[in-house]
């Protein structure tokens, strides 16, 4: 309660500030991964002078040659434009970046450790470098997702391990809410800005950095560091929970002949629920929801508190990731009384969602592992993620086109709703496959098209559409407002 009042006080006190110190702020962004690179380019777009630094020489060389090391919609344009304007540059010299900047954004990875907690070793390395090279007042901003309490630990590390005078630095938590694939859009059009600090001076500078957004009316929440850190975990774990919930409802829809899409749409019309993140599928993946859900459980454990809802969300997700293969096994068993041993199964889509080459915790990994356990021969296709998946599975066949993948296949599992996959010519696919089994784990292909062509299919939470003998008629989704 006290924290809530305190947070609102911060907002009320600071909202009237509309003018900030003039001139561009010099910013160093340490780490040029999905978060760092998009944030660096976005901050440059807001008229700051940004230098992005990374120890990876190959990555920096690519960036200096205009080549993006990751696949992200519109990133190349954003980078090119700001490099040309002289607002954005790249370097391997991290000390140079730190010493020539007023604000240092830390955007290095915080991967999951074996015990489920976040590994802060990369963050600590950056903090130690700042301590060893500090040459004036610095604002140190955590952009990576870090456990609640990290800001305080950074302060303690600087003061106690290195004896840095506390007047020489401020700590800020400014969590990102970027979805891979549309991260550039999310950075330039955020729902809200979260900025946590115990220093008014740092908060003022942060508002100046984001001035174009604030002038455009973006809501900013100015609060303390630990509240900002908690907002990120609470948001990610809640979104993950929402997906696990709709996945369980989808499975219940399959059992009861209800239609999950309509259920989700109708639920979403209740503005207390909202329609977003209610798309059922093969379970959530990516570098954030699995890691952050596990980390918030870990944080709660440190305070000897249960986090049963989030534990249930992860348990549901584990089961959901097995669903596509289970559904294929059931179809083949029921229709031709055969199992998956020595069957050729085409997995279409490897990235954890469309429009990214990221395969971290992708549901496709669980699918391939499960198929292999059941004796299937896996053939895979993804428009951009084949190479990344090769680092995990060197023993499966990768294809350049979906048609190559489905040739002579006994079954197809659609794992990612890429446009490349949604636009597949299924007439051609029908001619190429050996057996006509398809599991659409993203509910992205029109069931009528597949049924008309004679495929035997299933999806997630819409089984009744495929079970109907005749062409299925879509019920019209209509509603009346009072
Ligand atoms: C997520 C959050 O959405 C961002 O706000 C956050 O900044 C980011 O994590 C992070 O912490 O860095 P991201 O992991 O890139 O972003 O991707 P999402 O679009 O959120 O999707 C995550 C997973 O949930 C994917 O596997 C996706 O297919 C699945 N999903 C999403 C569903 O199954 N159903 C939905 O309705 C939405």
Coordinates of C-alpha atoms and ligand atoms in Angstrom, one line a residue:
X1 CA 0.0 0.0 0.0
X2 CA 2.7 2.4 1.1
X3 CA 4.7 1.6 -2.1
X4 CA 1.6 2.3 -4.2
X5 CA 1.1 5.7 -2.6
X6 CA 4.8 6.4 -2.9
X7 CA 4.8 5.5 -6.6
X8 CA 1.8 7.7 -7.4
X9 CA 3.4 10.6 -5.5
X10 CA 6.4 10.3 -7.7
X11 CA 4.2 10.5 -10.8
X12 CA 2.2 13.4 -9.5
X13 CA 5.3 15.4 -8.4
X14 CA 7.1 14.8 -11.6
X15 CA 4.3 15.0 -14.2
X16 CA 4.3 18.8 -14.5
X17 CA 8.0 18.7 -15.7
X18 CA 7.8 19.4 -19.3
X19 CA 11.1 21.0 -20.1
X20 CA 14.4 19.3 -19.7
X21 CA 18.0 20.3 -20.0
X22 CA 18.6 21.1 -23.7
X23 CA 21.2 19.3 -25.9
X24 CA 21.6 15.7 -26.9
X25 CA 22.4 13.2 -24.2
X26 CA 25.4 11.0 -24.8
X27 CA 24.5 7.4 -24.2
X28 CA 26.4 4.1 -24.2
X29 CA 24.5 0.9 -24.7
X30 CA 26.5 -2.1 -23.6
X31 CA 25.4 -5.3 -25.4
X32 CA 24.0 -5.4 -29.0
X33 CA 21.6 -8.3 -28.8
X34 CA 17.8 -8.1 -29.4
X35 CA 17.3 -5.6 -26.6
X36 CA 20.5 -3.5 -26.8
X37 CA 20.6 -3.0 -30.6
X38 CA 16.9 -2.1 -30.9
X39 CA 17.1 0.2 -27.8
X40 CA 20.3 1.8 -29.1
X41 CA 18.9 2.6 -32.5
X42 CA 15.6 3.7 -30.9
X43 CA 17.3 6.0 -28.5
X44 CA 19.3 7.5 -31.4
X45 CA 15.9 8.1 -33.2
X46 CA 14.9 10.1 -30.2
X47 CA 17.8 12.4 -31.0
X48 CA 20.3 11.1 -28.4
X49 CA 23.9 10.5 -29.3
X50 CA 24.3 6.7 -28.9
X51 CA 27.3 4.5 -29.0
X52 CA 26.5 0.7 -28.9
X53 CA 29.3 -1.4 -27.6
X54 CA 29.9 -5.2 -27.6
X55 CA 32.8 -7.5 -27.0
X56 CA 31.8 -9.6 -30.0
X57 CA 34.1 -8.3 -32.8
X58 CA 32.3 -10.1 -35.6
X59 CA 28.9 -8.5 -34.6
X60 CA 30.4 -5.0 -34.4
X61 CA 32.2 -5.5 -37.8
X62 CA 28.9 -6.5 -39.3
X63 CA 27.0 -3.5 -37.8
X64 CA 29.8 -1.1 -39.1
X65 CA 29.1 -2.6 -42.5
X66 CA 25.4 -2.1 -42.3
X67 CA 24.6 -5.8 -41.8
X68 CA 22.2 -6.7 -39.0
X69 CA 23.4 -9.6 -36.8
X70 CA 19.7 -10.4 -36.0
X71 CA 16.5 -10.5 -37.9
X72 CA 14.2 -7.8 -36.7
X73 CA 11.5 -6.0 -38.8
X74 CA 12.6 -2.4 -39.8
X75 CA 15.7 -2.5 -37.7
X76 CA 18.1 -2.1 -40.7
X77 CA 16.3 1.1 -41.8
X78 CA 16.4 2.5 -38.3
X79 CA 20.1 1.8 -37.9
X80 CA 21.0 3.1 -41.3
X81 CA 19.1 6.3 -40.9
X82 CA 20.6 7.1 -37.5
X83 CA 24.2 6.1 -38.5
X84 CA 23.8 8.5 -41.5
X85 CA 22.6 11.2 -39.2
X86 CA 25.7 10.7 -37.0
X87 CA 23.5 9.8 -34.0
X88 CA 24.5 6.1 -33.8
X89 CA 27.8 4.3 -33.9
X90 CA 29.2 0.9 -32.9
X91 CA 32.4 -0.1 -31.2
X92 CA 34.2 -3.0 -29.5
X93 CA 35.9 -0.5 -27.2
X94 CA 33.6 -0.7 -24.2
X95 CA 35.8 1.5 -22.0
X96 CA 35.7 4.2 -24.7
X97 CA 31.9 3.9 -24.9
X98 CA 31.6 4.2 -21.1
X99 CA 34.0 7.1 -20.6
X100 CA 32.6 9.2 -23.4
X101 CA 29.0 8.9 -22.3
X102 CA 26.8 10.4 -19.5
X103 CA 24.3 7.5 -19.4
X104 CA 25.2 3.8 -19.6
X105 CA 22.4 1.4 -20.6
X106 CA 23.2 -2.2 -19.6
X107 CA 21.6 -4.5 -22.1
X108 CA 23.6 -7.7 -21.8
X109 CA 22.0 -11.1 -21.4
X110 CA 20.7 -12.5 -18.1
X111 CA 20.3 -16.2 -19.1
X112 CA 18.6 -18.8 -16.9
X113 CA 20.9 -20.7 -14.5
X114 CA 20.3 -24.4 -13.8
X115 CA 18.4 -23.6 -10.6
X116 CA 16.0 -21.2 -12.5
X117 CA 17.5 -18.0 -11.2
X118 CA 18.9 -15.3 -13.6
X119 CA 22.6 -15.4 -14.2
X120 CA 23.9 -11.9 -13.5
X121 CA 27.5 -12.5 -14.3
X122 CA 27.5 -10.4 -17.5
X123 CA 25.8 -7.5 -15.7
X124 CA 28.4 -7.7 -12.9
X125 CA 31.2 -7.7 -15.5
X126 CA 29.8 -4.4 -17.0
X127 CA 29.4 -2.9 -13.5
X128 CA 33.0 -3.8 -12.6
X129 CA 34.2 -2.1 -15.9
X130 CA 32.2 1.0 -15.0
X131 CA 33.8 1.0 -11.6
X132 CA 37.3 0.6 -12.9
X133 CA 37.0 3.3 -15.5
X134 CA 34.6 5.9 -14.0
X135 CA 35.6 9.4 -15.1
X136 CA 32.7 11.6 -13.9
X137 CA 29.1 11.3 -12.9
X138 CA 27.3 8.4 -14.6
X139 CA 23.7 7.3 -14.8
X140 CA 23.7 3.5 -14.9
X141 CA 20.5 2.1 -16.4
X142 CA 19.5 -1.6 -16.4
X143 CA 17.6 -2.3 -19.6
X144 CA 18.0 -6.1 -19.4
X145 CA 15.4 -7.9 -17.2
X146 CA 17.1 -8.3 -13.8
X147 CA 15.8 -9.8 -10.5
X148 CA 14.1 -7.4 -8.1
X149 CA 16.9 -6.0 -5.9
X150 CA 19.6 -5.9 -8.6
X151 CA 19.7 -2.1 -8.7
X152 CA 20.5 -2.1 -5.0
X153 CA 23.1 -4.8 -5.5
X154 CA 24.8 -2.7 -8.2
X155 CA 24.9 0.3 -5.9
X156 CA 26.4 -1.9 -3.1
X157 CA 29.0 -3.4 -5.5
X158 CA 30.2 0.0 -6.7
X159 CA 30.3 1.5 -3.2
X160 CA 31.6 -1.4 -1.2
X161 CA 33.7 -3.5 -3.7
X162 CA 35.2 -0.5 -5.4
X163 CA 34.8 2.3 -3.0
X164 CA 33.1 4.6 -5.6
X165 CA 31.8 7.8 -4.1
X166 CA 27.9 7.6 -4.3
X167 CA 27.7 11.1 -5.6
X168 CA 29.5 9.9 -8.8
X169 CA 26.7 7.7 -10.0
X170 CA 22.9 7.1 -10.0
X171 CA 21.1 3.8 -10.7
X172 CA 18.0 3.6 -12.9
X173 CA 15.8 0.6 -13.8
X174 CA 14.2 1.1 -17.2
X175 CA 12.8 -2.3 -18.2
X176 CA 12.0 -3.0 -21.9
X177 CA 8.7 -4.4 -23.1
X178 CA 9.8 -5.3 -26.6
X179 CA 8.4 -8.2 -28.5
X180 CA 10.8 -9.9 -30.8
X181 CA 9.7 -9.5 -34.4
X182 CA 8.0 -6.1 -33.7
X183 CA 10.6 -4.7 -31.3
X184 CA 11.3 -1.6 -33.3
X185 CA 7.6 -0.7 -33.3
X186 CA 7.3 -1.5 -29.6
X187 CA 10.3 0.7 -28.8
X188 CA 9.0 3.7 -30.8
X189 CA 5.3 3.2 -29.6
X190 CA 5.4 1.9 -26.0
X191 CA 2.2 1.6 -24.0
X192 CA 4.0 3.2 -21.1
X193 CA 7.5 4.1 -19.9
X194 CA 8.7 2.6 -16.7
X195 CA 11.6 4.5 -15.0
X196 CA 12.7 3.7 -11.5
X197 CA 15.4 5.6 -9.6
X198 CA 16.3 7.0 -6.2
X199 CA 17.7 10.1 -7.8
X200 CA 15.7 13.1 -9.1
X201 CA 18.6 14.1 -11.2
X202 CA 18.7 10.7 -13.0
X203 CA 14.9 10.7 -13.5
X204 CA 15.1 14.2 -15.1
X205 CA 17.8 13.0 -17.5
X206 CA 15.8 9.9 -18.3
X207 CA 12.7 12.0 -19.2
X208 CA 14.9 14.1 -21.4
X209 CA 16.2 11.0 -23.2
X210 CA 12.6 9.9 -23.9
X211 CA 11.4 13.5 -24.5
X212 CA 9.8 12.8 -28.0
X213 CA 7.7 10.0 -26.5
X214 CA 6.6 12.0 -23.5
X215 CA 5.7 15.0 -25.7
X216 CA 3.6 12.6 -27.7
X217 CA 1.6 11.7 -24.6
X218 CA 3.2 8.4 -23.6
X219 CA 2.3 7.6 -20.0
X220 CA 5.4 7.5 -17.8
X221 CA 5.6 5.8 -14.5
X222 CA 8.3 7.3 -12.4
X223 CA 9.0 5.2 -9.3
X224 CA 11.7 3.5 -7.2
X225 CA 14.1 1.0 -8.6
X226 CA 12.7 -2.2 -7.1
X227 CA 9.1 -1.3 -8.2
X228 CA 10.3 -0.8 -11.7
X229 CA 12.2 -4.1 -11.6
X230 CA 9.1 -5.9 -10.3
X231 CA 6.8 -4.4 -12.9
X232 CA 8.8 -6.2 -15.6
X233 CA 8.6 -9.6 -14.0
X234 CA 4.9 -9.2 -12.9
X235 CA 4.0 -8.3 -16.5
X236 CA 5.8 -11.1 -18.2
X237 CA 4.7 -13.8 -15.7
X238 CA 1.1 -12.5 -16.0
X239 CA 1.2 -12.7 -19.9
X240 CA 2.6 -16.2 -19.7
X241 CA -0.2 -17.1 -17.2
X242 CA -2.8 -15.8 -19.7
X243 CA -1.4 -17.9 -22.5
X244 CA -1.3 -21.1 -20.3
X245 CA -4.8 -20.4 -19.2
X246 CA -6.2 -20.1 -22.8
X247 CA -4.2 -23.2 -23.8
X248 CA -5.9 -25.2 -21.0
X249 CA -9.3 -23.8 -22.1
X250 CA -8.4 -24.8 -25.7
X251 CA -7.8 -28.4 -24.6
X252 CA -11.1 -28.4 -22.9
X253 CA -12.7 -27.0 -26.1
X254 CA -11.3 -29.9 -28.0
X255 CA -12.9 -32.3 -25.5
X256 CA -16.3 -30.5 -25.6
X257 CA -16.6 -29.5 -29.3
X258 CA -16.5 -25.8 -28.3
X259 CA -14.5 -23.3 -30.5
X260 CA -11.6 -21.7 -28.6
X261 CA -11.2 -18.8 -31.1
X262 CA -14.8 -17.7 -30.4
X263 CA -14.3 -18.3 -26.6
X264 CA -11.2 -16.1 -26.6
X265 CA -12.8 -13.3 -28.7
X266 CA -15.8 -13.2 -26.4
X267 CA -13.7 -13.3 -23.3
X268 CA -11.6 -10.5 -24.7
X269 CA -14.6 -8.2 -25.1
X270 CA -14.7 -8.0 -21.3
X271 CA -12.3 -5.0 -21.0
X272 CA -11.2 -6.3 -17.6
X273 CA -9.6 -9.3 -19.6
X274 CA -8.8 -7.8 -23.0
X275 CA -8.4 -9.8 -26.2
X276 CA -4.6 -9.8 -26.4
X277 CA -2.4 -12.8 -25.5
X278 CA -5.3 -15.1 -25.7
X279 CA -4.1 -17.0 -28.7
X280 CA -3.8 -20.7 -28.0
X281 CA -0.9 -22.7 -29.5
X282 CA 1.9 -25.1 -28.8
X283 CA 2.9 -23.3 -25.6
X284 CA 4.9 -20.1 -25.1
X285 CA 8.7 -20.0 -25.8
X286 CA 11.3 -17.4 -26.3
X287 CA 14.0 -16.0 -24.1
X288 CA 11.6 -14.1 -21.8
X289 CA 8.5 -15.8 -20.6
X290 CA 10.0 -19.2 -19.6
X291 CA 13.1 -17.5 -18.1
X292 CA 11.2 -14.7 -16.3
X293 CA 8.4 -17.0 -15.0
X294 CA 11.1 -19.3 -13.5
X295 CA 13.0 -16.3 -12.1
X296 CA 10.0 -14.8 -10.3
X297 CA 9.4 -18.2 -8.7
X298 CA 13.0 -18.2 -7.6
X299 CA 12.8 -14.6 -6.3
X300 CA 9.6 -15.6 -4.2
X301 CA 11.5 -18.7 -2.9
X302 CA 14.2 -16.4 -1.5
X303 CA 11.5 -14.7 0.5
X304 CA 10.0 -18.1 1.4
X305 CA 6.8 -17.2 -0.4
X306 CA 4.8 -19.4 -2.8
X307 CA 4.2 -18.5 -6.4
X308 CA 1.7 -21.2 -7.2
X309 CA 0.0 -19.5 -10.1
X310 CA 3.2 -19.0 -12.0
X311 CA 4.4 -22.6 -11.2
X312 CA 1.1 -23.8 -12.6
X313 CA 1.6 -21.7 -15.7
X314 CA 5.0 -23.3 -16.4
X315 CA 3.7 -26.8 -15.7
X316 CA 0.8 -26.2 -18.2
X317 CA 3.3 -24.9 -20.7
X318 CA 5.5 -28.0 -20.4
X319 CA 2.4 -30.2 -21.1
X320 CA 1.2 -27.9 -23.9
X321 CA 4.5 -28.2 -25.7
X322 CA 3.9 -32.0 -26.1
X323 CA 0.4 -31.4 -27.5
X324 CA 1.2 -31.2 -31.2
X325 CA 3.0 -34.5 -31.3
X326 CA 0.4 -36.2 -29.0
X327 CA -2.3 -35.0 -31.5
X328 CA -0.4 -36.4 -34.5
X329 CA 0.1 -39.8 -32.7
X330 CA -3.7 -39.9 -31.9
X331 CA -4.7 -39.1 -35.5
X332 CA -2.4 -41.8 -37.0
X333 CA -3.4 -44.3 -34.4
X334 CA -7.1 -43.8 -35.0
X335 CA -7.0 -43.5 -38.8
X336 CA -4.3 -46.0 -39.9
X337 CA -3.4 -47.8 -36.6
X338 CA 0.2 -46.8 -37.0
X339 CA 2.8 -45.2 -34.7
X340 CA 5.6 -42.8 -35.5
X341 CA 8.5 -45.3 -35.8
X342 CA 10.4 -44.6 -39.0
X343 CA 7.8 -42.1 -40.2
X344 CA 9.0 -38.9 -41.9
X345 CA 7.5 -35.9 -40.1
X346 CA 7.9 -32.4 -41.5
X347 CA 8.1 -29.6 -38.8
X348 CA 7.2 -26.3 -40.4
X349 CA 8.4 -23.3 -38.4
X350 CA 11.3 -23.5 -35.9
X351 CA 11.5 -20.0 -34.3
X352 CA 9.6 -19.5 -31.1
X353 CA 7.1 -17.3 -33.0
X354 CA 6.8 -15.6 -36.5
X355 CA 9.1 -12.8 -37.7
X356 CA 12.2 -13.8 -35.7
X357 CA 15.1 -16.2 -36.1
X358 CA 15.3 -16.7 -32.3
X359 CA 14.8 -20.4 -31.3
X360 CA 15.5 -20.0 -27.5
X361 CA 13.0 -22.2 -25.6
X362 CA 11.0 -22.5 -28.9
X363 CA 8.2 -25.1 -28.6
X364 CA 9.6 -26.6 -31.8
X365 CA 12.6 -27.9 -29.8
X366 CA 10.3 -29.9 -27.5
X367 CA 8.4 -31.1 -30.6
X368 CA 11.5 -32.3 -32.4
X369 CA 12.8 -34.0 -29.3
X370 CA 9.5 -35.8 -28.7
X371 CA 9.3 -36.9 -32.4
X372 CA 12.8 -38.3 -32.2
X373 CA 12.0 -40.1 -28.9
X374 CA 9.0 -41.8 -30.7
X375 CA 11.2 -43.0 -33.5
X376 CA 10.2 -40.5 -36.2
X377 CA 12.6 -39.1 -38.9
X378 CA 12.4 -35.3 -38.6
X379 CA 12.6 -32.9 -41.6
X380 CA 12.5 -29.2 -40.8
X381 CA 11.8 -25.9 -42.6
X382 CA 11.9 -22.3 -41.4
X383 CA 12.4 -19.2 -43.5
X384 CA 15.2 -17.8 -41.3
X385 CA 15.8 -20.0 -38.2
X386 CA 17.3 -23.2 -39.8
X387 CA 20.9 -22.2 -39.0
X388 CA 20.1 -21.5 -35.4
X389 CA 18.3 -24.8 -34.9
X390 CA 21.3 -26.6 -36.5
X391 CA 23.3 -25.7 -33.4
X392 CA 20.8 -27.8 -31.3
X393 CA 19.9 -30.6 -33.8
X394 CA 22.6 -31.5 -36.2
X395 CA 21.0 -34.9 -37.0
X396 CA 17.8 -33.7 -38.7
X397 CA 17.3 -32.6 -42.3
X398 CA 16.8 -28.9 -43.0
X399 CA 15.0 -27.6 -46.1
X400 CA 15.0 -24.4 -48.0
X401 CA 11.3 -24.6 -48.9
X402 CA 8.2 -26.0 -47.2
X403 CA 7.6 -28.1 -50.4
X404 CA 11.0 -29.8 -50.0
X405 CA 10.2 -30.6 -46.4
X406 CA 6.8 -32.2 -47.0
X407 CA 7.9 -34.3 -49.9
X408 CA 7.1 -38.0 -49.0
X409 CA 6.2 -36.9 -45.5
X410 CA 3.9 -39.1 -43.4
X411 CA 2.8 -36.1 -41.3
X412 CA 3.2 -32.3 -41.0
X413 CA 3.2 -30.2 -37.9
X414 CA 2.8 -26.4 -38.3
X415 CA 4.7 -24.9 -35.4
X416 CA 5.1 -21.2 -36.3
X417 CA 2.6 -18.9 -38.0
X418 CA 5.0 -17.3 -40.5
X419 CA 3.4 -15.7 -43.5
X420 CA 5.6 -18.0 -45.6
X421 CA 3.8 -21.0 -44.0
X422 CA 0.3 -19.5 -44.0
X423 CA 0.6 -18.9 -47.7
X424 CA 1.7 -22.4 -48.6
X425 CA -0.1 -24.0 -51.6
X426 CA -1.8 -27.0 -50.0
X427 CA -2.9 -28.4 -53.4
X428 CA 0.8 -28.8 -54.2
X429 CA 1.5 -30.1 -50.7
X430 CA -1.2 -32.8 -51.1
X431 CA 0.5 -34.0 -54.3
X432 CA 3.9 -34.2 -52.5
X433 CA 3.0 -35.9 -49.2
X434 CA 3.0 -39.7 -48.6
X435 CA 0.2 -39.5 -46.0
X436 CA -2.2 -36.6 -45.5
X437 CA -1.8 -35.9 -41.7
X438 CA -1.5 -32.3 -40.6
X439 CA -1.4 -30.7 -37.1
X440 CA -1.9 -27.0 -37.2
X441 CA -0.5 -26.0 -33.8
X442 CA -1.1 -22.3 -34.5
X443 CA -4.7 -22.5 -35.8
X444 CA -3.4 -20.5 -38.8
X445 CA -4.7 -22.5 -41.8
X446 CA -8.4 -22.5 -42.9
X447 CA -9.8 -25.9 -42.0
X448 CA -12.1 -25.9 -45.0
X449 CA -9.2 -25.7 -47.4
X450 CA -7.4 -28.6 -45.7
X451 CA -10.6 -30.8 -45.5
X452 CA -11.6 -30.1 -49.1
X453 CA -8.2 -31.4 -50.2
X454 CA -8.6 -34.6 -48.1
X455 CA -6.1 -33.9 -45.3
X456 CA -6.7 -35.5 -42.0
X457 CA -6.1 -32.7 -39.5
X458 CA -6.3 -31.3 -36.0
X459 CA -5.5 -28.0 -34.4
X460 CA -5.5 -26.5 -30.9
X461 CA -9.0 -26.0 -29.4
X462 CA -10.8 -26.3 -32.7
X463 CA -11.0 -30.1 -33.1
X464 CA -14.7 -30.0 -33.8
X465 CA -14.1 -28.1 -37.1
X466 CA -12.1 -31.0 -38.4
X467 CA -14.3 -33.7 -36.9
X468 CA -17.4 -32.4 -38.8
X469 CA -18.1 -34.7 -41.8
X470 CA -19.1 -31.8 -44.1
X471 CA -17.4 -28.5 -44.8
X472 CA -17.5 -26.6 -41.6
X473 CA -19.5 -23.4 -41.4
X474 CA -17.9 -20.6 -39.4
X475 CA -20.3 -19.2 -36.9
X476 CA -20.5 -15.4 -37.3
X477 CA -19.0 -13.6 -34.4
X478 CA -21.3 -10.7 -33.6
X479 CA -22.1 -8.8 -30.5
X480 CA -24.2 -5.9 -29.5
X481 CA -23.1 -3.1 -27.2
X482 CA -25.6 -1.7 -24.8
Ligands
LIG1 C1 7.9 -10.9 -24.4 C2 6.9 -9.7 -24.0 O1 5.8 -9.8 -24.8 C3 7.6 -8.4 -24.1 O2 6.8 -7.4 -23.6 C4 8.9 -8.4 -23.3 O3 9.6 -7.2 -23.4 C5 9.8 -9.5 -23.7 O4 9.1 -10.8 -23.6 C6 11.0 -9.5 -22.8 O5 10.9 -9.8 -21.6 O6 12.1 -9.2 -23.3 P1 8.7 -12.0 -26.7 O7 9.3 -13.1 -25.9 O8 9.6 -11.4 -27.7 O9 8.2 -10.7 -25.8 O10 7.5 -12.5 -27.5 P2 5.9 -12.6 -27.3 O11 5.3 -12.0 -28.5 O12 5.4 -12.0 -26.0 O13 5.6 -14.1 -27.4 C7 6.1 -15.0 -26.4 C8 5.6 -16.4 -26.6 O14 4.2 -16.5 -26.3 C9 5.7 -16.9 -28.1 O15 6.1 -18.3 -28.1 C10 4.3 -16.8 -28.6 O16 4.1 -17.6 -29.7 C11 3.5 -17.1 -27.4 N1 2.1 -16.5 -27.5 C12 2.0 -15.1 -27.5 C13 1.0 -17.3 -27.6 O17 1.2 -18.6 -27.6 N2 -0.2 -16.8 -27.6 C14 -0.4 -15.4 -27.5 O18 -1.6 -15.0 -27.5 C15 0.7 -14.6 -27.5

